Coordinates of C-alpha atoms and ligand atoms in Angstrom, one line a residue:
M1 CA 183.4 269.3 99.5
T2 CA 183.2 273.3 99.4
F3 CA 183.4 274.8 96.1
K4 CA 184.6 278.7 96.0
Y5 CA 181.9 281.0 94.1
V6 CA 183.3 282.1 90.9
P7 CA 182.7 286.0 90.9
E8 CA 180.5 287.5 88.2
P9 CA 182.9 288.6 85.1
F10 CA 180.7 291.9 84.7
R11 CA 178.9 294.8 86.5
I12 CA 175.3 295.7 86.8
K13 CA 174.1 298.5 84.5
M14 CA 170.3 297.9 84.3
V15 CA 168.3 296.5 87.0
E16 CA 164.6 294.7 86.7
P17 CA 163.3 294.6 90.0
I18 CA 161.6 291.4 91.3
K19 CA 159.6 290.9 94.8
M20 CA 158.8 288.1 97.1
L21 CA 155.1 287.5 98.1
T22 CA 154.4 286.4 101.2
R23 CA 154.1 282.6 102.3
E24 CA 150.5 282.8 102.2
E25 CA 150.1 284.8 99.2
R26 CA 152.6 282.0 97.5
E27 CA 150.4 279.6 98.7
Q28 CA 147.1 281.0 97.2
K29 CA 148.8 281.6 94.1
I30 CA 150.0 278.2 93.6
K31 CA 146.5 277.0 94.0
E32 CA 145.0 279.4 92.3
A33 CA 147.4 278.1 89.2
N34 CA 145.8 274.2 89.9
Y35 CA 149.7 273.4 90.9
N36 CA 150.9 274.2 87.8
T37 CA 154.1 276.5 87.8
F38 CA 153.5 277.1 84.1
A39 CA 150.1 278.7 85.3
L40 CA 152.0 281.2 87.5
K41 CA 152.3 284.6 86.2
G42 CA 155.8 285.8 86.0
E43 CA 155.7 288.6 88.2
D44 CA 154.4 286.7 91.2
V45 CA 157.9 284.5 91.0
Y46 CA 160.8 285.5 93.0
I47 CA 163.6 283.5 91.2
D48 CA 163.0 282.2 88.0
L49 CA 164.5 278.9 87.0
L50 CA 161.6 277.6 84.5
T51 CA 164.1 277.4 81.8
D52 CA 167.5 279.1 80.4
S53 CA 165.9 279.1 77.2
G54 CA 165.6 283.0 76.0
T55 CA 165.8 284.1 79.6
N56 CA 169.3 285.2 78.9
A57 CA 170.9 289.2 80.2
M58 CA 172.3 290.6 76.9
S59 CA 175.4 292.7 77.3
D60 CA 175.4 296.6 76.7
T61 CA 177.4 295.5 73.2
Q62 CA 174.7 293.5 72.4
W63 CA 171.8 296.2 73.2
A64 CA 173.7 298.5 71.1
G65 CA 173.7 295.9 68.6
V66 CA 170.3 295.9 68.7
M67 CA 170.2 300.2 67.8
R68 CA 172.4 299.0 64.8
G69 CA 170.4 296.3 63.7
D70 CA 169.6 296.7 59.5
E71 CA 165.8 296.1 59.3
A72 CA 166.1 296.2 55.2
Y73 CA 163.9 292.8 53.9
A74 CA 166.6 291.6 51.8
G75 CA 170.5 291.5 52.3
G76 CA 170.5 293.4 55.4
R77 CA 173.9 294.3 56.9
S78 CA 173.1 292.2 60.0
Y79 CA 172.6 289.4 58.2
Y80 CA 176.1 289.3 56.7
N81 CA 177.7 289.9 60.2
L82 CA 175.7 286.7 61.5
V83 CA 177.0 284.6 58.7
E84 CA 180.4 285.9 58.8
A85 CA 180.3 285.2 62.7
C86 CA 179.0 281.8 61.8
Q87 CA 181.2 281.0 59.4
D88 CA 184.2 281.9 61.5
I89 CA 183.1 280.0 64.6
F90 CA 181.8 276.7 63.2
G91 CA 183.3 276.5 59.8
Y92 CA 180.3 275.6 57.8
K93 CA 180.0 277.4 54.5
Y94 CA 176.1 277.6 54.6
I95 CA 174.2 279.2 57.2
Q96 CA 170.6 279.9 57.4
P97 CA 169.2 281.9 60.4
V98 CA 165.7 280.8 61.4
H99 CA 163.2 282.3 64.6
Q100 CA 164.5 279.6 66.8
G101 CA 165.3 275.8 67.5
R102 CA 162.3 274.0 66.4
A103 CA 162.0 276.2 62.9
A104 CA 165.8 274.5 62.0
E105 CA 164.4 271.1 62.9
K106 CA 161.2 271.9 60.9
V107 CA 163.1 273.2 57.8
L108 CA 165.7 270.4 57.8
F109 CA 164.0 267.1 59.0
G110 CA 161.4 267.3 56.5
L111 CA 164.2 267.3 53.8
L112 CA 166.2 264.0 55.6
L113 CA 163.2 262.1 56.8
E114 CA 160.0 260.5 55.6
P115 CA 157.6 257.5 56.7
G116 CA 159.3 254.4 57.2
K117 CA 163.2 255.9 58.3
V118 CA 164.2 256.5 61.5
S119 CA 166.5 259.2 63.5
I120 CA 169.0 258.0 65.9
S121 CA 170.1 260.4 68.7
N122 CA 172.1 260.7 72.1
M123 CA 169.0 261.5 73.3
H124 CA 166.2 263.6 71.1
F125 CA 165.2 266.9 73.0
D126 CA 161.2 267.0 72.9
T127 CA 160.7 269.7 70.1
T128 CA 163.4 267.4 68.1
R129 CA 161.6 264.3 68.6
A130 CA 158.2 266.7 67.5
H131 CA 159.8 267.2 64.6
V132 CA 161.6 263.7 63.4
E133 CA 157.4 262.5 64.0
I134 CA 156.0 265.5 62.2
A135 CA 157.9 264.4 59.1
G136 CA 156.7 261.0 59.8
A137 CA 159.6 258.9 60.8
R138 CA 160.7 257.7 64.2
A139 CA 162.8 259.1 67.0
I140 CA 165.4 256.4 68.6
D141 CA 167.3 257.6 71.7
C142 CA 170.9 255.7 72.6
V143 CA 172.4 257.1 75.2
V144 CA 175.3 255.3 77.0
K145 CA 173.9 253.8 80.4
E146 CA 175.3 255.7 83.1
A147 CA 173.3 258.7 82.0
K148 CA 170.4 257.0 83.5
D149 CA 171.7 256.6 87.1
P150 CA 172.1 260.2 88.6
S151 CA 174.7 259.0 91.3
H152 CA 177.0 257.5 88.7
I153 CA 180.1 260.0 88.2
A154 CA 181.0 260.0 84.9
P155 CA 182.9 262.7 82.5
F156 CA 180.7 262.3 79.3
K157 CA 177.2 260.8 80.8
G158 CA 175.8 262.5 77.4
N159 CA 177.6 260.2 75.0
M160 CA 176.0 258.3 72.5
D161 CA 176.4 254.3 73.1
V162 CA 178.3 253.3 69.9
E163 CA 177.9 249.7 70.1
R164 CA 174.1 250.2 70.3
L165 CA 174.0 252.5 67.5
E166 CA 175.7 250.4 65.1
A167 CA 173.2 247.6 66.1
L168 CA 170.5 250.1 65.4
I169 CA 171.7 250.3 62.2
D170 CA 172.0 247.0 61.4
E171 CA 168.4 246.5 62.5
H172 CA 166.6 249.2 60.8
G173 CA 169.0 249.2 57.6
K174 CA 171.6 251.8 56.9
E175 CA 169.1 253.3 54.1
N176 CA 165.8 253.8 56.5
V177 CA 168.7 255.6 59.1
G178 CA 167.6 259.5 57.7
V179 CA 169.7 260.9 60.1
V180 CA 171.8 260.6 63.2
V181 CA 171.8 263.4 65.8
M182 CA 174.0 264.5 68.6
T183 CA 172.7 266.8 71.1
I184 CA 175.4 268.8 72.9
T185 CA 175.0 269.0 75.6
N186 CA 172.5 266.2 76.2
N187 CA 169.9 268.5 77.6
S188 CA 167.2 265.5 78.4
A189 CA 169.9 263.8 80.5
G190 CA 170.5 266.8 82.3
G191 CA 172.9 269.0 80.6
Q192 CA 175.2 266.3 80.6
P193 CA 178.5 266.5 77.9
V194 CA 179.3 264.9 75.0
S195 CA 183.2 264.2 74.3
I196 CA 185.4 264.6 71.4
A197 CA 186.2 260.7 71.2
N198 CA 182.5 260.1 71.3
M199 CA 182.0 262.5 68.3
R200 CA 185.1 260.9 66.6
E201 CA 183.2 257.3 66.8
V202 CA 179.9 258.5 65.9
S203 CA 181.4 260.5 63.1
A204 CA 183.4 257.3 61.6
I205 CA 180.2 255.1 62.0
C206 CA 178.1 257.5 59.9
K207 CA 180.9 257.7 57.3
K208 CA 181.0 253.8 57.1
Y209 CA 177.0 253.8 56.5
D210 CA 176.7 257.0 54.6
I211 CA 174.0 258.7 57.1
P212 CA 174.4 262.3 57.6
L213 CA 175.5 263.4 61.0
C214 CA 173.4 266.5 62.6
I215 CA 174.9 268.4 65.8
D216 CA 172.0 269.7 67.8
A217 CA 173.8 272.6 69.0
A218 CA 171.8 274.3 71.5
R219 CA 174.8 274.3 74.3
F220 CA 177.6 274.3 72.0
A221 CA 180.0 276.5 74.5
E222 CA 179.1 274.8 77.7
N223 CA 179.8 271.7 76.0
A224 CA 183.2 272.9 74.8
Y225 CA 184.1 274.3 78.3
F226 CA 183.5 270.9 79.7
I227 CA 185.6 269.0 77.1
K228 CA 188.4 271.7 77.8
Q229 CA 188.3 270.7 81.8
R230 CA 187.6 266.9 81.2
E231 CA 189.4 265.9 77.8
E232 CA 193.0 265.7 78.3
E233 CA 193.9 266.4 74.5
F234 CA 192.1 269.4 74.6
K235 CA 193.4 270.9 78.1
N236 CA 195.5 273.7 76.3
S237 CA 193.1 274.3 73.5
S238 CA 191.2 277.6 73.0
I239 CA 187.1 277.3 73.2
K240 CA 187.0 278.1 69.6
E241 CA 189.4 275.6 68.5
I242 CA 187.5 272.8 70.7
I243 CA 184.2 274.3 68.6
R244 CA 185.8 273.9 65.8
E245 CA 187.0 270.6 66.0
I246 CA 183.5 269.3 67.4
F247 CA 182.0 270.6 64.4
S248 CA 184.4 269.2 62.1
Y249 CA 182.6 265.8 62.8
G250 CA 179.4 266.6 61.6
D251 CA 177.6 267.6 58.7
M252 CA 175.0 270.0 59.3
F253 CA 173.8 271.6 62.7
T254 CA 170.5 272.8 64.2
M255 CA 170.5 275.6 67.0
S256 CA 168.5 277.3 69.3
A257 CA 170.3 280.4 69.9
K258 CA 168.0 281.3 73.0
K259 CA 170.5 279.1 75.2
D260 CA 174.3 279.4 74.4
A261 CA 174.3 282.7 72.1
I262 CA 172.9 284.6 74.8
V263 CA 169.7 286.2 73.2
N264 CA 166.0 286.2 73.9
M265 CA 165.2 284.8 70.5
G266 CA 166.6 283.1 67.7
G267 CA 168.1 280.0 65.7
L268 CA 170.3 278.6 63.3
L269 CA 170.3 275.8 60.7
G270 CA 174.3 275.1 59.4
I271 CA 175.4 273.3 56.5
K272 CA 178.6 272.3 56.1
E273 CA 179.5 272.1 52.2
N274 CA 176.0 270.3 50.8
E275 CA 175.1 272.6 48.0
E276 CA 172.2 271.2 47.1
L277 CA 170.6 270.5 50.7
Y278 CA 170.9 274.3 51.4
Q279 CA 169.1 275.1 48.3
L280 CA 166.3 273.0 49.2
A281 CA 166.8 274.4 52.7
K282 CA 166.5 277.9 51.7
G283 CA 163.2 277.2 50.1
R284 CA 161.6 275.9 53.1
T285 CA 163.0 278.9 55.1
I286 CA 161.1 281.2 52.7
S287 CA 157.6 278.8 53.2
F288 CA 157.7 278.6 56.7
E289 CA 160.0 281.2 58.3
G290 CA 160.6 284.2 55.8
F291 CA 163.3 285.4 53.3
T292 CA 166.2 283.9 53.9
T293 CA 168.2 287.0 54.8
Y294 CA 166.3 287.5 57.6
G295 CA 164.6 284.1 58.5
G296 CA 161.8 285.0 60.9
L297 CA 164.0 287.4 63.1
S298 CA 164.0 291.1 63.3
G299 CA 167.6 292.8 61.8
R300 CA 168.2 293.9 65.5
D301 CA 167.8 290.3 66.6
L302 CA 170.6 288.9 64.0
E303 CA 172.8 291.6 65.3
A304 CA 172.5 290.8 68.8
L305 CA 173.0 287.2 67.9
A306 CA 176.2 288.0 66.1
I307 CA 177.8 289.7 68.9
G308 CA 176.1 287.1 71.9
L309 CA 178.1 284.3 70.1
Y310 CA 181.4 285.4 70.5
E311 CA 180.3 286.4 74.2
G312 CA 179.5 282.8 74.8
L313 CA 182.9 281.7 73.9
D314 CA 184.7 283.7 76.7
E315 CA 186.4 281.5 79.2
N316 CA 186.0 283.7 82.0
Y317 CA 182.2 284.1 81.3
L318 CA 181.9 280.3 81.1
A319 CA 183.9 279.7 84.2
Y320 CA 181.2 282.1 86.1
R321 CA 178.5 280.2 84.9
S322 CA 179.8 276.5 85.2
G323 CA 180.7 277.9 88.8
Q324 CA 177.2 278.7 89.4
M325 CA 176.1 275.2 88.9
Q326 CA 179.0 273.9 90.7
Y327 CA 178.6 275.9 93.6
L328 CA 174.9 274.9 94.1
A329 CA 175.7 271.5 93.6
A330 CA 178.3 271.7 96.5
R331 CA 176.1 273.2 98.9
L332 CA 173.5 270.2 98.0
D333 CA 176.1 267.9 98.6
E334 CA 177.2 269.6 102.0
A335 CA 173.3 269.0 102.8
G336 CA 173.2 265.4 101.3
I337 CA 170.8 266.4 98.7
A338 CA 170.9 264.1 95.5
Y339 CA 170.9 265.2 91.9
Q340 CA 172.0 264.2 88.5
S341 CA 175.7 264.3 89.1
P342 CA 178.1 265.6 88.5
V343 CA 176.0 268.6 87.7
G344 CA 175.6 270.0 84.2
G345 CA 175.7 272.6 81.9
H346 CA 172.7 274.7 82.2
G347 CA 171.2 273.8 85.7
V348 CA 170.7 271.5 88.6
F349 CA 168.4 268.3 88.0
V350 CA 167.6 267.6 91.8
D351 CA 166.5 263.7 92.3
A352 CA 163.2 264.1 93.6
K353 CA 162.6 260.3 93.9
A354 CA 165.6 260.4 96.2
L355 CA 164.3 263.3 98.6
F356 CA 160.5 262.0 98.4
P357 CA 160.9 258.2 98.9
H358 CA 157.4 258.2 100.2
I359 CA 155.8 259.7 97.1
P360 CA 155.5 257.1 94.2
Y361 CA 156.2 258.3 90.4
N362 CA 152.2 258.4 89.6
E363 CA 151.6 261.1 92.6
F364 CA 154.5 263.1 91.0
P365 CA 157.4 263.5 93.2
G366 CA 159.2 266.0 90.7
Q367 CA 156.4 268.0 90.7
A368 CA 155.6 268.2 94.5
L369 CA 159.1 269.3 94.8
A370 CA 158.6 272.0 92.0
I371 CA 155.6 273.1 94.1
E372 CA 157.4 273.0 97.2
L373 CA 160.0 275.3 96.0
Y374 CA 157.7 278.4 95.2
K375 CA 155.9 277.8 98.5
E376 CA 159.1 277.9 100.3
A377 CA 160.9 280.8 98.5
G378 CA 158.8 282.0 95.3
I379 CA 161.3 279.7 92.8
R380 CA 159.8 278.7 89.9
T381 CA 161.1 275.1 88.6
C382 CA 159.3 272.1 86.8
D383 CA 159.2 268.7 86.8
I384 CA 161.2 266.3 84.4
G385 CA 160.0 263.0 85.4
S386 CA 156.6 260.9 85.5
Y387 CA 154.5 264.3 85.5
M388 CA 155.9 265.4 82.4
L389 CA 156.1 262.1 80.3
G390 CA 152.3 261.6 80.6
N391 CA 150.4 258.5 79.5
D392 CA 150.6 255.5 77.3
P393 CA 149.0 256.5 74.2
D394 CA 147.6 253.1 73.9
T395 CA 146.5 252.2 77.2
G396 CA 146.0 255.5 78.8
E397 CA 148.1 254.3 81.5
Q398 CA 150.2 256.6 83.8
L399 CA 154.3 255.8 82.3
K400 CA 157.3 255.6 84.7
A401 CA 160.2 257.7 83.5
D402 CA 163.6 256.6 84.4
F403 CA 164.2 260.1 86.7
E404 CA 162.0 261.8 88.8
F405 CA 163.8 265.3 88.4
T406 CA 162.9 268.9 89.2
R407 CA 165.0 271.1 87.4
L408 CA 166.5 274.4 88.5
A409 CA 167.5 275.5 85.3
I410 CA 169.9 278.9 85.5
P411 CA 169.3 281.7 83.2
R412 CA 172.5 283.3 81.9
R413 CA 174.2 286.4 83.6
V414 CA 170.5 287.0 85.6
Y415 CA 171.3 285.5 88.9
T416 CA 174.1 286.5 91.8
Q417 CA 175.4 284.4 94.2
S418 CA 172.8 285.5 97.0
H419 CA 170.2 284.0 94.8
I420 CA 172.2 280.7 94.5
D421 CA 172.2 280.5 98.3
I422 CA 168.8 281.1 98.4
M423 CA 167.9 278.0 96.1
A424 CA 170.1 276.1 98.4
D425 CA 168.6 277.2 101.2
A426 CA 165.0 276.7 100.1
L427 CA 166.0 273.1 99.5
I428 CA 167.4 272.3 102.5
A429 CA 164.3 273.6 104.4
I430 CA 162.2 271.5 102.2
K431 CA 164.6 268.3 103.0
E432 CA 164.0 268.9 106.7
R433 CA 160.2 268.4 106.5
A434 CA 160.4 265.9 103.3
S435 CA 158.5 263.5 105.3
E436 CA 155.5 265.8 105.6
V437 CA 155.5 266.4 101.9
K438 CA 152.4 264.7 99.9
G439 CA 152.1 263.8 96.6
Y440 CA 149.6 265.3 93.9
R441 CA 146.6 263.7 91.7
I442 CA 145.7 265.3 88.0
T443 CA 142.5 266.6 88.1
W444 CA 142.2 267.6 84.4
E445 CA 145.0 267.1 81.2
P446 CA 144.4 267.9 77.8
P447 CA 145.8 264.8 75.4
I448 CA 149.3 266.1 74.3
L449 CA 152.1 267.8 76.2
R450 CA 150.2 267.9 79.6
H451 CA 152.4 269.3 81.9
F452 CA 152.1 272.5 80.0
Q453 CA 148.4 272.9 81.0
A454 CA 147.4 270.4 83.7
H455 CA 145.3 270.8 86.6
L456 CA 146.6 269.2 89.9
E457 CA 145.7 269.3 93.6
P458 CA 147.3 267.8 96.6
I459 CA 146.8 264.0 97.6
K460 CA 145.3 264.5 101.6
Ligands
LIG501 C1 165.8 274.2 73.4 C2 166.1 273.1 72.5 C3 165.5 272.8 71.3 C4 164.3 273.7 70.8 O1 165.2 275.1 70.7 P1 163.7 276.5 70.7 O2 164.7 277.6 70.5 O3 162.9 276.3 72.2 O4 163.0 276.0 69.6 C5 166.3 271.9 70.6 N1 167.4 271.0 71.0 C6 167.7 271.5 72.2 C7 168.7 270.4 72.9 C8 167.3 272.1 73.0 O5 167.8 272.6 74.3

């Protein structure tokens, strides 16, 4: 099945040179980085797909907004512009800017959770899980079963398993469930979307048991675009109408603006109507982030964010963005390379276990593919598998992940069709010599979040 590339709905006004080192230089650089892609210097990378977070290209209008940013400590114009944009798009009364998504989690979760309580989510993102635990509570993931099978095609693989959600509330007692979190799109499941139908069911359950529903909204626009494509009821709705509908089911949201709001730094906390909660959140923002009208950001950041939120809703832009993923996925289909399918909203999660069946989980197939992609074409990616998961904290044994993915996260408005072709060509070249690729062993690792810093060596 071929997919016609959706042309870029912009032209290029400013460029940032990149260069590809020779294969020998790349082999030397990755060895010096102890085979950890996080330890590579950015300038030694040709195409950087490590993350889509904060790596977005801003528009001329956003850069003009940077110049207009109001740097007043209190009550700046840019703050009011941002609040107005958010109230218009999301329909929530109270908006608190913060410096990034995890800051919103830190401010909010301390108010909802405490030891003995749980947070239940379709899937907690790493920092979300960390802040649940920092608040003394425990995080439980409750995604639909099909999310765990990369070859299973379903329209909304990010959904919450609602039957299990009710069973979990029953098991823990409703008074012990501090919050239910809906992550849209479901990042950890490969950028898979959540349907409005599922939002409605989850919201009804939360109302029945009087549990607050928080939307983890980093990729709210990509999720809305999937709903428009795949959920019959909304095929004629605008992206903005769909977003209003999604948010109408939540009580609050946390957002990393470094994703769909197309800026390089920023975050938001939104509260629909609970004034008491907002007052408490303002107090915590002042202690952790800064005064409420800047929340750890510069006025120029607030201004660029207010503009980026609207640019991210543009349907031509969303068709192009989603088209990049679909085009890369179609090229992989032709070559028989497996990935989390259907392809998600912010990247392609290649199934390294299927590509390297001879490399066991404890020799890290996802990391082996990330290293090959750098050696092959200077492409930087990361492992989303057993290497990232780490060891059992009690036994010290390597854990076995559900998936062994290598994630090609695509930054917004940064790369063109020829870059996407280079990604596909590199994967195809690696597939041709897949049986020769070896696994890796860890020679040094820190106790937590080891994948950012560990040292590895190839197994001879
Ligand atoms: C990125 C992300 C976060 C954390 O946001 P930061 O801006 O990186 O702090 C939280 N949840 C989801 C789903 C994310 O993708």
